[in-house]
Tab-separated table of C-alpha atoms in Angstrom:
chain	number	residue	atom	x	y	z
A	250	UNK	CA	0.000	0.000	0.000
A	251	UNK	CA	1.275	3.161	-1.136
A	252	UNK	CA	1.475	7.046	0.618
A	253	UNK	CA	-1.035	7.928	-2.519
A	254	UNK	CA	-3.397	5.609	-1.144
A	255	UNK	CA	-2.762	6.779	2.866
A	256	UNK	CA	-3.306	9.991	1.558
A	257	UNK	CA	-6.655	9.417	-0.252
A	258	UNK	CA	-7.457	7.522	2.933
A	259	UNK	CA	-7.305	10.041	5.232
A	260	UNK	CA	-8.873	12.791	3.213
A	261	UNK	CA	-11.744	10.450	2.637
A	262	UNK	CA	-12.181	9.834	6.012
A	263	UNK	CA	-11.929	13.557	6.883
A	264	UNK	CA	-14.349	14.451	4.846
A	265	UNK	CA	-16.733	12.100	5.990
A	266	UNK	CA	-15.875	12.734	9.682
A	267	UNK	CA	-16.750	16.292	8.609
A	268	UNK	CA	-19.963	15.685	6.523
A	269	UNK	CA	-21.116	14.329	9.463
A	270	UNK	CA	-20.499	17.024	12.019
A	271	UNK	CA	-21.740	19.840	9.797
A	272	UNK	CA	-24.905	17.536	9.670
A	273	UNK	CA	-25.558	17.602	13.485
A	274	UNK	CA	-24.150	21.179	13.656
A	275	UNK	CA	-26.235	22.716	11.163
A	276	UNK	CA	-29.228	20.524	11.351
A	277	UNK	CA	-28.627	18.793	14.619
A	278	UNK	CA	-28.910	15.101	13.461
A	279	UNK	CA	-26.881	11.703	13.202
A	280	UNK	CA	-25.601	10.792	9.546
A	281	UNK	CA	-26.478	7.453	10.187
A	282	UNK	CA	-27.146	6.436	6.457
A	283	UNK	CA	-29.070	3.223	7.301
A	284	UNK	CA	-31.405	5.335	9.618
A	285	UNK	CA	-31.921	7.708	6.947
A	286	UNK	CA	-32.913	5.196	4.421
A	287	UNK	CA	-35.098	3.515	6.364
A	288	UNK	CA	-36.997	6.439	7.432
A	289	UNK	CA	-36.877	7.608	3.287
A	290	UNK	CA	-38.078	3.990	2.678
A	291	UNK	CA	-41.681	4.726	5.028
A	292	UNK	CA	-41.209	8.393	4.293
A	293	UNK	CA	-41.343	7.651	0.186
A	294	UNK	CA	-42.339	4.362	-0.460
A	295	UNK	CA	-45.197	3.312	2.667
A	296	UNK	CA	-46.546	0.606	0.497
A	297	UNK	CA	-43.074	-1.585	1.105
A	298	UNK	CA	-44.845	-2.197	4.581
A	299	UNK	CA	-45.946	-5.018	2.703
A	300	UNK	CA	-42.676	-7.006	3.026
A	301	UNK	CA	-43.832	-7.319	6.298
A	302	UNK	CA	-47.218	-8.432	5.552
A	303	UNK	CA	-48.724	-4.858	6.431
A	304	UNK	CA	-51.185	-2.661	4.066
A	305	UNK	CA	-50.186	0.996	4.293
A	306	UNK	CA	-50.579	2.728	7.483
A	307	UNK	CA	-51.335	5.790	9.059
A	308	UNK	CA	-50.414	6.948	5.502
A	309	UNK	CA	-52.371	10.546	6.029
A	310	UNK	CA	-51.290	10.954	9.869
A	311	UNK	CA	-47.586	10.504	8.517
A	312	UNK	CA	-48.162	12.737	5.480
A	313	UNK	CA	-49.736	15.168	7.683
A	314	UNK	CA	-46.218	15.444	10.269
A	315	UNK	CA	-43.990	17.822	10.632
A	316	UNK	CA	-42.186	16.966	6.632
A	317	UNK	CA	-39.171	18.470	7.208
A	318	UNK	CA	-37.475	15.638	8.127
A	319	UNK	CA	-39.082	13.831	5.062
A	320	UNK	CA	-37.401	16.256	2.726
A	321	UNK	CA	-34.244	16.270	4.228
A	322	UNK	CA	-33.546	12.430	4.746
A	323	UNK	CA	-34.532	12.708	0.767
A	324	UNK	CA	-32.106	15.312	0.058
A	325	UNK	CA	-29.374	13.787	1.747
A	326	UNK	CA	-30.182	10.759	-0.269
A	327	UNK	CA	-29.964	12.649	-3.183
A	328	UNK	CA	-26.762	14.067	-2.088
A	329	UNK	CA	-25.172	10.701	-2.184
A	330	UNK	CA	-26.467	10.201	-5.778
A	331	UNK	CA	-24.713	13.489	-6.432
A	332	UNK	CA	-21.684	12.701	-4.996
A	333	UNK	CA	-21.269	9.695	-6.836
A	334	UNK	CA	-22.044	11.331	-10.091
A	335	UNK	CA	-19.434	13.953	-9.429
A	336	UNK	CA	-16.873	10.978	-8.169
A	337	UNK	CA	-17.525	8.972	-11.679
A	338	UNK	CA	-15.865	12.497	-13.163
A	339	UNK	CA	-12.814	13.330	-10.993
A	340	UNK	CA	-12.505	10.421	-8.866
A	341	UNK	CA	-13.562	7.242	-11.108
A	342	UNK	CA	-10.890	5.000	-9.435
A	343	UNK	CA	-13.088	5.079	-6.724
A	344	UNK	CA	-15.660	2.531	-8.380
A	345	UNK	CA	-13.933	-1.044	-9.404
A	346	UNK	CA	-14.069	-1.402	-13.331
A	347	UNK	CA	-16.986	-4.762	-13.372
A	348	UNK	CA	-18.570	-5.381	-10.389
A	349	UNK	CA	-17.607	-9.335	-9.787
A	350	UNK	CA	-20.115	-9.608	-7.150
A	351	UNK	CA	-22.594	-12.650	-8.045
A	352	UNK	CA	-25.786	-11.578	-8.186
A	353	UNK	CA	-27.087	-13.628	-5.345
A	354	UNK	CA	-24.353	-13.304	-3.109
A	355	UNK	CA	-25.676	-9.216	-3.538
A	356	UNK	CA	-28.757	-10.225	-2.851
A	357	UNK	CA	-28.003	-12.252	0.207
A	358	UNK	CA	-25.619	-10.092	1.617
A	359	UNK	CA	-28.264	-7.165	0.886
A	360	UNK	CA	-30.555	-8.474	2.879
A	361	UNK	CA	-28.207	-8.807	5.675
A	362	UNK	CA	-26.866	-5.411	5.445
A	363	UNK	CA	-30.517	-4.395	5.888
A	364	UNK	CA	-31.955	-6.703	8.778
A	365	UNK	CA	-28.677	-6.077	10.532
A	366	UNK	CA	-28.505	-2.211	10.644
A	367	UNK	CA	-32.690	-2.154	10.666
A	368	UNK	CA	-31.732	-4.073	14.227
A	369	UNK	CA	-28.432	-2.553	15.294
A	370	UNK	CA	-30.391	0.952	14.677
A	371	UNK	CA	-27.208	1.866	12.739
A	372	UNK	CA	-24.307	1.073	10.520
A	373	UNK	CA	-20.574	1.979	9.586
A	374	UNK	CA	-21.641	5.897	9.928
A	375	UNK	CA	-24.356	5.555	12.507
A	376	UNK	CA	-22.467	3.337	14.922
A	377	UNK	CA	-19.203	3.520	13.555
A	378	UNK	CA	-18.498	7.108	12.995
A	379	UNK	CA	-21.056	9.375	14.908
A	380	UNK	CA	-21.817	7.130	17.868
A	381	UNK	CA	-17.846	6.245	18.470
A	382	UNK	CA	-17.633	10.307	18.458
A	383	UNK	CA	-20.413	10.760	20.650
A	384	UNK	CA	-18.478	7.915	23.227
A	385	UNK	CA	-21.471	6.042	22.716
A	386	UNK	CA	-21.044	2.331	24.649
A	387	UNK	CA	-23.945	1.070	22.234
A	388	UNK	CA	-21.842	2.308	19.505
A	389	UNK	CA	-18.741	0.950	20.642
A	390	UNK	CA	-20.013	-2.809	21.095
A	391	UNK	CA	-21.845	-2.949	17.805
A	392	UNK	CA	-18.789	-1.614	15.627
A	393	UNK	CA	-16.376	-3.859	17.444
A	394	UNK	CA	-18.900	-6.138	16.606
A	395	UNK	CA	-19.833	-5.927	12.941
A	396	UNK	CA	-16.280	-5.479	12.509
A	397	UNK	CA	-15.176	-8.943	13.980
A	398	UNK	CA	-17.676	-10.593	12.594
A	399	UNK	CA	-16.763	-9.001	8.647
A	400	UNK	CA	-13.561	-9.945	9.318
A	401	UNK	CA	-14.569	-13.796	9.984
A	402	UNK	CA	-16.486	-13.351	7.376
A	403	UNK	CA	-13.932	-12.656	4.326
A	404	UNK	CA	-11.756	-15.058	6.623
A	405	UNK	CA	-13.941	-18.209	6.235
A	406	UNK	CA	-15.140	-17.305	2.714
A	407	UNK	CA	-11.792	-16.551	1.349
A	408	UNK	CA	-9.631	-18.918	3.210
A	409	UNK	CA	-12.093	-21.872	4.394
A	410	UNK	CA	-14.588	-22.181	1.652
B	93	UNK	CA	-32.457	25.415	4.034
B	94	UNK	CA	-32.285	22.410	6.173
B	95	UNK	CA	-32.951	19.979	2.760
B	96	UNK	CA	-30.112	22.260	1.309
B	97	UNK	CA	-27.493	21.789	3.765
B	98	UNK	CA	-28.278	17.875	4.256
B	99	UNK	CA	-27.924	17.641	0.216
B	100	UNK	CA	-24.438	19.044	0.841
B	101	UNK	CA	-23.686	17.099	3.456
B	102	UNK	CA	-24.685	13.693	1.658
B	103	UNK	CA	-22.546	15.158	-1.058
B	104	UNK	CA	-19.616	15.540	0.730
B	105	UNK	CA	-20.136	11.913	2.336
B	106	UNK	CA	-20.140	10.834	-0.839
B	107	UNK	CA	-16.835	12.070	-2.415
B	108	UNK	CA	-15.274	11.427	1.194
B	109	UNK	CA	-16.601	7.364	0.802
B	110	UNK	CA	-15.035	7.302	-2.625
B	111	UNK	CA	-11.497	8.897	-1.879
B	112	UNK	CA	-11.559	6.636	0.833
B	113	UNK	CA	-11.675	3.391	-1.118
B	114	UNK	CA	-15.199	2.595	0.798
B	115	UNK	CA	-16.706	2.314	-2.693
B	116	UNK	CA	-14.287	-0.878	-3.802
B	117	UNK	CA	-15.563	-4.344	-2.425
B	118	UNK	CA	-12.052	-5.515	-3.002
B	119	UNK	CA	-10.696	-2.940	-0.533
B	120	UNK	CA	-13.122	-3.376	1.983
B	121	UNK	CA	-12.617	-6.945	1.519
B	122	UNK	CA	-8.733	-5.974	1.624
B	123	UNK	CA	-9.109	-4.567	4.992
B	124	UNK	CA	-11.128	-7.508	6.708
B	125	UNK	CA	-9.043	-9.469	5.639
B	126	UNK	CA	-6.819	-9.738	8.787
B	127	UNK	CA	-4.806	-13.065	7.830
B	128	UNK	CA	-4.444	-12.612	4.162
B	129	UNK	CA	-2.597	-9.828	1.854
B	130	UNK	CA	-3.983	-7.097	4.349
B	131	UNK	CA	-4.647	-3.637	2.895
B	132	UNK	CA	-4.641	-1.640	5.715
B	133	UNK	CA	-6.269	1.795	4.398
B	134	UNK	CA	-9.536	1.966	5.735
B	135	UNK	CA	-7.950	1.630	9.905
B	136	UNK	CA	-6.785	5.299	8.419
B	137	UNK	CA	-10.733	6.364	6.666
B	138	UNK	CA	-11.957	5.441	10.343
B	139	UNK	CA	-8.714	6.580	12.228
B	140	UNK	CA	-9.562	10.058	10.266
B	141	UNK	CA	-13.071	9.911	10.578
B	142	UNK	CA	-13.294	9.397	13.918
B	143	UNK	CA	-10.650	11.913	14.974
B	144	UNK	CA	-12.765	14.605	13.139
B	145	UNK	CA	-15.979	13.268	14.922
B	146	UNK	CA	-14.216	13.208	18.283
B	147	UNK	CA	-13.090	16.741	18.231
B	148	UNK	CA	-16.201	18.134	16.187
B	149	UNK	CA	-19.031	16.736	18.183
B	150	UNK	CA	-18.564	17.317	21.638
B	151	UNK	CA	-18.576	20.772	20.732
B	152	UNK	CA	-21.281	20.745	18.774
B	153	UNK	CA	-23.764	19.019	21.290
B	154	UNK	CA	-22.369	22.025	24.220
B	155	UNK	CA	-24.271	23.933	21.500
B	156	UNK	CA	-27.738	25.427	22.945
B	157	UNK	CA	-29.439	24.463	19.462
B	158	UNK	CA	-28.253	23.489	16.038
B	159	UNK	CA	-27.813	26.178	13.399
B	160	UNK	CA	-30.903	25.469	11.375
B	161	UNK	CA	-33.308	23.242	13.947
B	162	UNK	CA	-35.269	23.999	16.849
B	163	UNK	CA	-33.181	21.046	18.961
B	164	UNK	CA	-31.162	18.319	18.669
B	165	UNK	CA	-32.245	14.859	17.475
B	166	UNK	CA	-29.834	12.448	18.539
B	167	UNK	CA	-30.897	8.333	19.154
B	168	UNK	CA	-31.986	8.054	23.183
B	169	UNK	CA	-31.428	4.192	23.708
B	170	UNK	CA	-28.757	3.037	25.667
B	171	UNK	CA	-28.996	-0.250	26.599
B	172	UNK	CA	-26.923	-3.284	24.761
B	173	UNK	CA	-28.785	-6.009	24.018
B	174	UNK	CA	-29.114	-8.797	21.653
B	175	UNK	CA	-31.382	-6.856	19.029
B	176	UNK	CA	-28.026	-4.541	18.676
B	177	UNK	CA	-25.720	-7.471	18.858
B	178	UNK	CA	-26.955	-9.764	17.046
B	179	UNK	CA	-28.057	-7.185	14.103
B	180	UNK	CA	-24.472	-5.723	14.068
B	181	UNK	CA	-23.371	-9.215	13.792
B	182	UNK	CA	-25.731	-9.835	10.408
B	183	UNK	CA	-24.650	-6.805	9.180
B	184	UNK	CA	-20.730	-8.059	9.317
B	185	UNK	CA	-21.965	-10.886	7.630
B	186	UNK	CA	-23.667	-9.326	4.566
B	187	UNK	CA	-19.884	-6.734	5.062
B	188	UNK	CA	-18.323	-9.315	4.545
B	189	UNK	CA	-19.933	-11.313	2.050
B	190	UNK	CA	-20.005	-8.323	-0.527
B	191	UNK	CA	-17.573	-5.549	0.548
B	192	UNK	CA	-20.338	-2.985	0.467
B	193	UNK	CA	-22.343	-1.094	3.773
B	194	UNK	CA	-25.448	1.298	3.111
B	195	UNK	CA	-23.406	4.657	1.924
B	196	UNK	CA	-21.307	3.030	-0.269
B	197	UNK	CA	-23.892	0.882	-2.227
B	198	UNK	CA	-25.626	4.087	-2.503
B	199	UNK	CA	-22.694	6.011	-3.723
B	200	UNK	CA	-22.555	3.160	-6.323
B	201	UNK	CA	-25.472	2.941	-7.868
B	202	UNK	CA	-24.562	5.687	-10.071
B	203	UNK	CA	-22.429	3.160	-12.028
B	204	UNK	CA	-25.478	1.297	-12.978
B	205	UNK	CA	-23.922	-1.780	-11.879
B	206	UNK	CA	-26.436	-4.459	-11.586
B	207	UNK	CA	-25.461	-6.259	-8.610
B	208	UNK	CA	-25.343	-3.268	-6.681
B	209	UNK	CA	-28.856	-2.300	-7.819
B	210	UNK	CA	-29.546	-5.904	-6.297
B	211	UNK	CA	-27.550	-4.911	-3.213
B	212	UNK	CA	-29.419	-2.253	-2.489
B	213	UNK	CA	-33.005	-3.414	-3.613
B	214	UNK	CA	-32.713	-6.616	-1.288
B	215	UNK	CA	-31.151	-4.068	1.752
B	216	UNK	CA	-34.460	-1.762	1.385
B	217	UNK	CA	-36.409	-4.775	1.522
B	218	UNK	CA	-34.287	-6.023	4.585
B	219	UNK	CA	-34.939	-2.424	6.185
B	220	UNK	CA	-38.570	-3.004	6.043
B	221	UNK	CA	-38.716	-6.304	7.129
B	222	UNK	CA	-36.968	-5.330	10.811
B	223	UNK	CA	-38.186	-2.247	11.104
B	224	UNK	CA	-35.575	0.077	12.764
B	225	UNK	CA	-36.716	1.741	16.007
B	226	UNK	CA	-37.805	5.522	14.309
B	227	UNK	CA	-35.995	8.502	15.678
B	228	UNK	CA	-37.577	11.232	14.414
């Protein structure tokens, strides 16, 4: 590993260590991106309530709230899209050249990804970035966790199986 | 103003998961990988991240108010159980499995890559199955 890629490293983590103070500085909330999907996901798209068996509710009680929040988990969303747009033009070594992932290993792991942090409340930026900086125990035990158990996860698939 | 400034902030996330090497499976994969060729790079995306966090937000929550919102909205539980346990240990499965976490799936669809629109398809449906505690 190279001091080009240290470099990149640590600018990329800056900037997402600072992405996610200016969010709870300006707007006073956690860039936890799982958290803000989900709540896009019943914000945006209340039908998927069916996954869990469901029909759509309190569809006009929730579309009557406060809809800031709404907007903003959206446009935070849409900043991500934005980012990655602008990444494809002066970053695109950030993106692999063919995704080799099999499609249902995405799937799979996709689901995962999404029970997991639906349960953990949180995710690499949740848990991982904001809650270690907020000294958060919670925080601490479920990154050590879902870092442990990724680890003996590429161990096992890439070593064992 | 508020949509505004979280657009810029998801924009800056963005470019700071792709400098970081967060957006390559194989360097995610890299860094978990403790007892093979290990690629060490992201224990500096997280030192860095962190470090920022560490200074930034303790300052920030002395604050009376943020800038732009009445109050602060910031997750209340505390306890450790096996809901956060055993979900953080799912998640390091599905890590693991495919190299990718929400933001950096996200980040990726932009490449129109088909397993990542699969990725992130079969994580929204995941997110509605378990239902995360809201925190609004």
């Amino acid at each position: 590993m190279d001091r080009i890629q240290i470099t990149y490293a640590i600018l990329g983590g800056t900037l997402i260590g600072t992405a996610a103070s200016g969010l709870l500085w300006v707007n006073g909330r956690i860039a936890g991106i799982s958290g803000i999907l989900a709540g896009a996901l019943v914000d945006w798209l209340p039908w998927s309530a069916r996954v869990r068996g469901e029909p759509r509710r309190n569809a006009t009680r929730h579309a009557l709230a406060d809809s800031s929040p709404r907007r903003e988990r959206l446009a935070f969303l849409l900043g991500l899209l934005a980012g990655g747009a602008l990444l494809r033009v002066v970053h695109p070594e950030a993106f692999p050249l063919e995704t080799s992932t099999p499609l249902l290993t995405a799937i799979v792991a996709g689901l995962l990804v999404g029970v997991g942090t639906a349960l953990a409340n949180g995710c690499t930026s949740g848990h991982g970035v904001c809650g270690i900086a907020r000294l958060s125990r919670r925080s601490l035990v479920a990154t050590a966790t879902f870092m442990a158990v990724g680890a003996l996860t590429v161990f096992l698939v890439e070593h064992i199986l | 103003m508020r949509s505004a400034a979280a657009f810029l902030v998801g924009l800056v996330f963005a470019i700071g998961l792709g400098f970081s090497g967060m957006t390559d499976p194989a360097k995610v994969k890299g860094f978990l990988d403790f007892s093979g060729n290990w690629n060490p790079s992201l224990a500096f995306v997280m030192g860095a991240a962190v470090l920022v966090g560490l200074a930034a937000f303790p300052r920030i929550l002395r604050r009376e108010r943020p800038l732009l919102s009445p109050a602060f909205s910031l997750p209340t539980q505390t306890q450790i159980d096996a809901r956060l346990v055993g979900g953080a240990a799912l998640f390091g499965i599905g890590w693991g499995l495919s190299g990718w976490c929400p933001g950096p799936a996200l980040v990726s669809l932009v490449t129109g890559s088909l397993p990542v629109f699969a990725f992130v398809a079969a994580m929204a449906v995941g997110l509605r199955l378990a239902q995360p505690r809201p925190r609004d």
